[in-house]
């Protein structure tokens, strides 16, 4: 999408990471941002739902925030995500705290370009794909990139954190 720029897109551009930005019409009434992205992009781009990843902000039992990136059709194993990040437990972070910390709004939180970069765990299924999609930092905007670039730029660990 020409002219679209978010902190996430700027991170990729500055790192000279190969990426493509895809947009779709976001319905403000949508309650499932990931499902909306899958419905809009899977057929259009010829990708499967498992290649489109959601970004969830979690609060570790240490009190620190972290990010979990996993395929949209799956659910997060909080126990696995916590273990991958070296904490005994985790819970989904409060919406206001997640938005304040990342600088993004819910449904548009990107693992890249956050106000304060958070420790990140990416579901290891990402490694099965040449390209994956994740939020570009705005509802209705997705970035297509190589999983290795996302891992490198977020300094993420990979682990089996998705269920279902």
PDB file of C-alpha atoms in Angstrom:
ATOM      1  CA  UNK A   1       0.000   0.000   0.000  1.00  0.00           C
ATOM      2  CA  UNK A   2       1.728   3.138  -1.186  1.00  0.00           C
ATOM      3  CA  UNK A   3       2.155   5.807   1.422  1.00  0.00           C
ATOM      4  CA  UNK A   4       1.258   3.608   4.396  1.00  0.00           C
ATOM      5  CA  UNK A   5       3.806   3.969   7.129  1.00  0.00           C
ATOM      6  CA  UNK A   6       3.767   2.740  10.684  1.00  0.00           C
ATOM      7  CA  UNK A   7       6.625   2.197  13.131  1.00  0.00           C
ATOM      8  CA  UNK A   8       6.575  -1.509  12.138  1.00  0.00           C
ATOM      9  CA  UNK A   9       6.960  -0.732   8.438  1.00  0.00           C
ATOM     10  CA  UNK A  10       9.721   1.767   9.194  1.00  0.00           C
ATOM     11  CA  UNK A  11      11.644  -0.899  11.157  1.00  0.00           C
ATOM     12  CA  UNK A  12      11.508  -3.244   8.155  1.00  0.00           C
ATOM     13  CA  UNK A  13      12.474  -0.513   5.695  1.00  0.00           C
ATOM     14  CA  UNK A  14      15.418   0.672   7.818  1.00  0.00           C
ATOM     15  CA  UNK A  15      16.614  -2.940   8.226  1.00  0.00           C
ATOM     16  CA  UNK A  16      16.294  -3.445   4.463  1.00  0.00           C
ATOM     17  CA  UNK A  17      14.208  -6.537   5.179  1.00  0.00           C
ATOM     18  CA  UNK A  18      12.213  -7.821   2.222  1.00  0.00           C
ATOM     19  CA  UNK A  19       8.523  -7.268   2.973  1.00  0.00           C
ATOM     20  CA  UNK A  20       5.206  -6.418   1.379  1.00  0.00           C
ATOM     21  CA  UNK A  21       2.377  -4.444   2.933  1.00  0.00           C
ATOM     22  CA  UNK A  22      -1.193  -5.579   2.343  1.00  0.00           C
ATOM     23  CA  UNK A  23      -4.306  -3.675   3.283  1.00  0.00           C
ATOM     24  CA  UNK A  24      -7.961  -4.569   3.601  1.00  0.00           C
ATOM     25  CA  UNK A  25     -11.073  -2.708   4.656  1.00  0.00           C
ATOM     26  CA  UNK A  26     -11.329  -2.999   8.431  1.00  0.00           C
ATOM     27  CA  UNK A  27     -14.880  -3.132   9.776  1.00  0.00           C
ATOM     28  CA  UNK A  28     -14.951  -1.098  13.020  1.00  0.00           C
ATOM     29  CA  UNK A  29     -17.670  -3.450  14.323  1.00  0.00           C
ATOM     30  CA  UNK A  30     -15.381  -6.468  13.989  1.00  0.00           C
ATOM     31  CA  UNK A  31     -14.622  -8.167  17.290  1.00  0.00           C
ATOM     32  CA  UNK A  32     -12.149 -10.717  15.949  1.00  0.00           C
ATOM     33  CA  UNK A  33      -9.365  -8.805  14.245  1.00  0.00           C
ATOM     34  CA  UNK A  34      -7.438 -11.946  13.316  1.00  0.00           C
ATOM     35  CA  UNK A  35     -10.446 -13.673  11.756  1.00  0.00           C
ATOM     36  CA  UNK A  36     -11.164 -10.482   9.820  1.00  0.00           C
ATOM     37  CA  UNK A  37      -7.593 -10.480   8.442  1.00  0.00           C
ATOM     38  CA  UNK A  38      -7.840 -14.147   7.460  1.00  0.00           C
ATOM     39  CA  UNK A  39     -11.198 -13.621   5.735  1.00  0.00           C
ATOM     40  CA  UNK A  40      -9.876 -10.605   3.846  1.00  0.00           C
ATOM     41  CA  UNK A  41      -6.418 -11.846   2.875  1.00  0.00           C
ATOM     42  CA  UNK A  42      -6.293 -15.649   2.623  1.00  0.00           C
ATOM     43  CA  UNK A  43      -8.055 -15.912  -0.735  1.00  0.00           C
ATOM     44  CA  UNK A  44      -6.717 -12.587  -2.034  1.00  0.00           C
ATOM     45  CA  UNK A  45      -3.088 -13.604  -1.450  1.00  0.00           C
ATOM     46  CA  UNK A  46      -3.366 -17.357  -1.840  1.00  0.00           C
ATOM     47  CA  UNK A  47      -2.218 -18.042   1.723  1.00  0.00           C
ATOM     48  CA  UNK A  48      -3.714 -20.328   4.333  1.00  0.00           C
ATOM     49  CA  UNK A  49      -5.035 -19.133   7.684  1.00  0.00           C
ATOM     50  CA  UNK A  50      -2.013 -20.655   9.470  1.00  0.00           C
ATOM     51  CA  UNK A  51       0.307 -18.203   7.681  1.00  0.00           C
ATOM     52  CA  UNK A  52      -1.479 -15.201   9.164  1.00  0.00           C
ATOM     53  CA  UNK A  53      -0.289 -14.537  12.711  1.00  0.00           C
ATOM     54  CA  UNK A  54      -1.812 -12.543  15.569  1.00  0.00           C
ATOM     55  CA  UNK A  55       0.129 -10.595  18.162  1.00  0.00           C
ATOM     56  CA  UNK A  56      -0.939 -10.933  21.792  1.00  0.00           C
ATOM     57  CA  UNK A  57       0.550  -8.977  24.665  1.00  0.00           C
ATOM     58  CA  UNK A  58       0.921 -11.048  27.800  1.00  0.00           C
ATOM     59  CA  UNK A  59       1.893 -10.242  31.358  1.00  0.00           C
ATOM     60  CA  UNK A  60       4.427 -12.598  32.856  1.00  0.00           C
ATOM     61  CA  UNK A  61       4.201 -13.573  36.524  1.00  0.00           C
ATOM     62  CA  UNK A  62       7.272 -11.361  37.026  1.00  0.00           C
ATOM     63  CA  UNK A  63       5.068  -8.360  36.148  1.00  0.00           C
ATOM     64  CA  UNK A  64       6.871  -7.758  32.855  1.00  0.00           C
ATOM     65  CA  UNK A  65       5.004  -7.564  29.572  1.00  0.00           C
ATOM     66  CA  UNK A  66       5.925  -9.740  26.607  1.00  0.00           C
ATOM     67  CA  UNK A  67       4.591 -10.567  23.153  1.00  0.00           C
ATOM     68  CA  UNK A  68       3.332 -13.881  21.787  1.00  0.00           C
ATOM     69  CA  UNK A  69       2.944 -14.284  18.013  1.00  0.00           C
ATOM     70  CA  UNK A  70       0.903 -17.249  16.809  1.00  0.00           C
ATOM     71  CA  UNK A  71      -1.323 -18.355  13.919  1.00  0.00           C
ATOM     72  CA  UNK A  72      -4.770 -16.733  13.950  1.00  0.00           C
ATOM     73  CA  UNK A  73      -6.765 -20.002  13.989  1.00  0.00           C
ATOM     74  CA  UNK A  74      -5.007 -21.228  17.149  1.00  0.00           C
ATOM     75  CA  UNK A  75      -5.181 -20.318  20.815  1.00  0.00           C
ATOM     76  CA  UNK A  76      -2.255 -19.356  22.999  1.00  0.00           C
ATOM     77  CA  UNK A  77      -0.885 -21.744  25.602  1.00  0.00           C
ATOM     78  CA  UNK A  78      -0.062 -19.203  28.298  1.00  0.00           C
ATOM     79  CA  UNK A  79       1.944 -21.849  30.164  1.00  0.00           C
ATOM     80  CA  UNK A  80       4.105 -22.593  27.094  1.00  0.00           C
ATOM     81  CA  UNK A  81       4.608 -18.900  26.301  1.00  0.00           C
ATOM     82  CA  UNK A  82       5.616 -18.172  29.900  1.00  0.00           C
ATOM     83  CA  UNK A  83       8.062 -21.094  29.926  1.00  0.00           C
ATOM     84  CA  UNK A  84       9.617 -19.987  26.624  1.00  0.00           C
ATOM     85  CA  UNK A  85      10.217 -16.551  28.137  1.00  0.00           C
ATOM     86  CA  UNK A  86      11.587 -17.901  31.422  1.00  0.00           C
ATOM     87  CA  UNK A  87       8.594 -17.188  33.655  1.00  0.00           C
ATOM     88  CA  UNK A  88       6.458 -19.601  35.694  1.00  0.00           C
ATOM     89  CA  UNK A  89       3.108 -18.163  34.526  1.00  0.00           C
ATOM     90  CA  UNK A  90       1.521 -15.637  32.195  1.00  0.00           C
ATOM     91  CA  UNK A  91      -1.864 -14.041  31.586  1.00  0.00           C
ATOM     92  CA  UNK A  92      -3.226 -11.874  28.805  1.00  0.00           C
ATOM     93  CA  UNK A  93      -2.240  -8.282  29.493  1.00  0.00           C
ATOM     94  CA  UNK A  94      -4.748  -5.588  30.255  1.00  0.00           C
ATOM     95  CA  UNK A  95      -5.801  -3.832  27.042  1.00  0.00           C
ATOM     96  CA  UNK A  96      -4.844  -0.336  28.242  1.00  0.00           C
ATOM     97  CA  UNK A  97      -1.440  -1.497  29.453  1.00  0.00           C
ATOM     98  CA  UNK A  98      -0.770  -3.362  26.184  1.00  0.00           C
ATOM     99  CA  UNK A  99      -1.703  -0.300  24.115  1.00  0.00           C
ATOM    100  CA  UNK A 100       0.303   2.095  26.295  1.00  0.00           C
ATOM    101  CA  UNK A 101       3.400  -0.099  26.220  1.00  0.00           C
ATOM    102  CA  UNK A 102       3.398  -0.873  22.489  1.00  0.00           C
ATOM    103  CA  UNK A 103       2.027   2.406  21.134  1.00  0.00           C
ATOM    104  CA  UNK A 104      -0.498   0.466  19.042  1.00  0.00           C
ATOM    105  CA  UNK A 105      -4.239  -0.111  19.448  1.00  0.00           C
ATOM    106  CA  UNK A 106      -5.692  -3.552  20.081  1.00  0.00           C
ATOM    107  CA  UNK A 107      -6.245  -5.303  16.764  1.00  0.00           C
ATOM    108  CA  UNK A 108      -3.322  -3.397  15.285  1.00  0.00           C
ATOM    109  CA  UNK A 109      -0.511  -4.385  17.651  1.00  0.00           C
ATOM    110  CA  UNK A 110       2.552  -5.374  15.670  1.00  0.00           C
ATOM    111  CA  UNK A 111       5.480  -7.332  17.049  1.00  0.00           C
ATOM    112  CA  UNK A 112       7.688  -4.743  15.306  1.00  0.00           C
ATOM    113  CA  UNK A 113       8.214  -1.049  16.039  1.00  0.00           C
ATOM    114  CA  UNK A 114       6.788  -1.002  19.532  1.00  0.00           C
ATOM    115  CA  UNK A 115       7.354   2.059  21.715  1.00  0.00           C
ATOM    116  CA  UNK A 116       9.282  -0.159  24.100  1.00  0.00           C
ATOM    117  CA  UNK A 117      10.382  -3.440  22.479  1.00  0.00           C
ATOM    118  CA  UNK A 118       9.047  -6.346  24.509  1.00  0.00           C
ATOM    119  CA  UNK A 119      10.484  -9.851  24.863  1.00  0.00           C
ATOM    120  CA  UNK A 120       8.872 -11.901  22.098  1.00  0.00           C
ATOM    121  CA  UNK A 121       8.057 -15.550  21.509  1.00  0.00           C
ATOM    122  CA  UNK A 122       6.894 -16.712  18.091  1.00  0.00           C
ATOM    123  CA  UNK A 123       5.118 -20.015  17.590  1.00  0.00           C
ATOM    124  CA  UNK A 124       7.546 -22.430  15.969  1.00  0.00           C
ATOM    125  CA  UNK A 125       5.029 -23.179  13.192  1.00  0.00           C
ATOM    126  CA  UNK A 126       6.246 -19.929  11.600  1.00  0.00           C
ATOM    127  CA  UNK A 127       9.427 -21.789  10.676  1.00  0.00           C
ATOM    128  CA  UNK A 128       7.429 -23.986   8.277  1.00  0.00           C
ATOM    129  CA  UNK A 129       6.626 -21.041   6.013  1.00  0.00           C
ATOM    130  CA  UNK A 130       8.756 -19.077   3.543  1.00  0.00           C
ATOM    131  CA  UNK A 131       6.506 -16.058   4.193  1.00  0.00           C
ATOM    132  CA  UNK A 132       4.161 -15.177   7.007  1.00  0.00           C
ATOM    133  CA  UNK A 133       1.860 -12.253   7.696  1.00  0.00           C
ATOM    134  CA  UNK A 134       1.455 -10.217  10.874  1.00  0.00           C
ATOM    135  CA  UNK A 135       0.042  -6.846  11.817  1.00  0.00           C
ATOM    136  CA  UNK A 136       1.727  -3.815  10.313  1.00  0.00           C
ATOM    137  CA  UNK A 137       0.657  -1.691  13.271  1.00  0.00           C
ATOM    138  CA  UNK A 138      -2.787  -0.587  12.164  1.00  0.00           C
ATOM    139  CA  UNK A 139      -6.106  -2.385  11.864  1.00  0.00           C
ATOM    140  CA  UNK A 140      -6.552  -3.389   8.225  1.00  0.00           C
ATOM    141  CA  UNK A 141      -2.811  -3.430   7.492  1.00  0.00           C
ATOM    142  CA  UNK A 142      -0.635  -6.560   7.395  1.00  0.00           C
ATOM    143  CA  UNK A 143       3.044  -7.153   6.642  1.00  0.00           C
ATOM    144  CA  UNK A 144       4.219 -10.157   4.646  1.00  0.00           C
ATOM    145  CA  UNK A 145       7.781 -11.152   5.501  1.00  0.00           C
ATOM    146  CA  UNK A 146      10.133 -14.063   6.043  1.00  0.00           C
ATOM    147  CA  UNK A 147       9.810 -15.588   9.520  1.00  0.00           C
ATOM    148  CA  UNK A 148      13.598 -15.340   9.942  1.00  0.00           C
ATOM    149  CA  UNK A 149      13.382 -11.543   9.529  1.00  0.00           C
ATOM    150  CA  UNK A 150      10.643 -11.250  12.145  1.00  0.00           C
ATOM    151  CA  UNK A 151      12.641 -13.419  14.551  1.00  0.00           C
ATOM    152  CA  UNK A 152      15.825 -11.426  13.963  1.00  0.00           C
ATOM    153  CA  UNK A 153      14.249  -7.975  14.225  1.00  0.00           C
ATOM    154  CA  UNK A 154      12.261  -8.764  17.377  1.00  0.00           C
ATOM    155  CA  UNK A 155      15.088 -10.847  18.925  1.00  0.00           C
ATOM    156  CA  UNK A 156      12.404 -13.483  19.444  1.00  0.00           C
ATOM    157  CA  UNK A 157      12.635 -17.018  20.659  1.00  0.00           C
ATOM    158  CA  UNK A 158      10.539 -19.685  18.958  1.00  0.00           C
ATOM    159  CA  UNK A 159       8.594 -22.336  20.820  1.00  0.00           C
ATOM    160  CA  UNK A 160       5.414 -24.396  20.443  1.00  0.00           C
ATOM    161  CA  UNK A 161       3.002 -21.898  22.052  1.00  0.00           C
ATOM    162  CA  UNK A 162      -0.109 -22.472  19.891  1.00  0.00           C
ATOM    163  CA  UNK A 163      -2.886 -24.953  20.593  1.00  0.00           C
ATOM    164  CA  UNK A 164      -5.573 -26.188  18.242  1.00  0.00           C
TER     165      UNK A 164
END
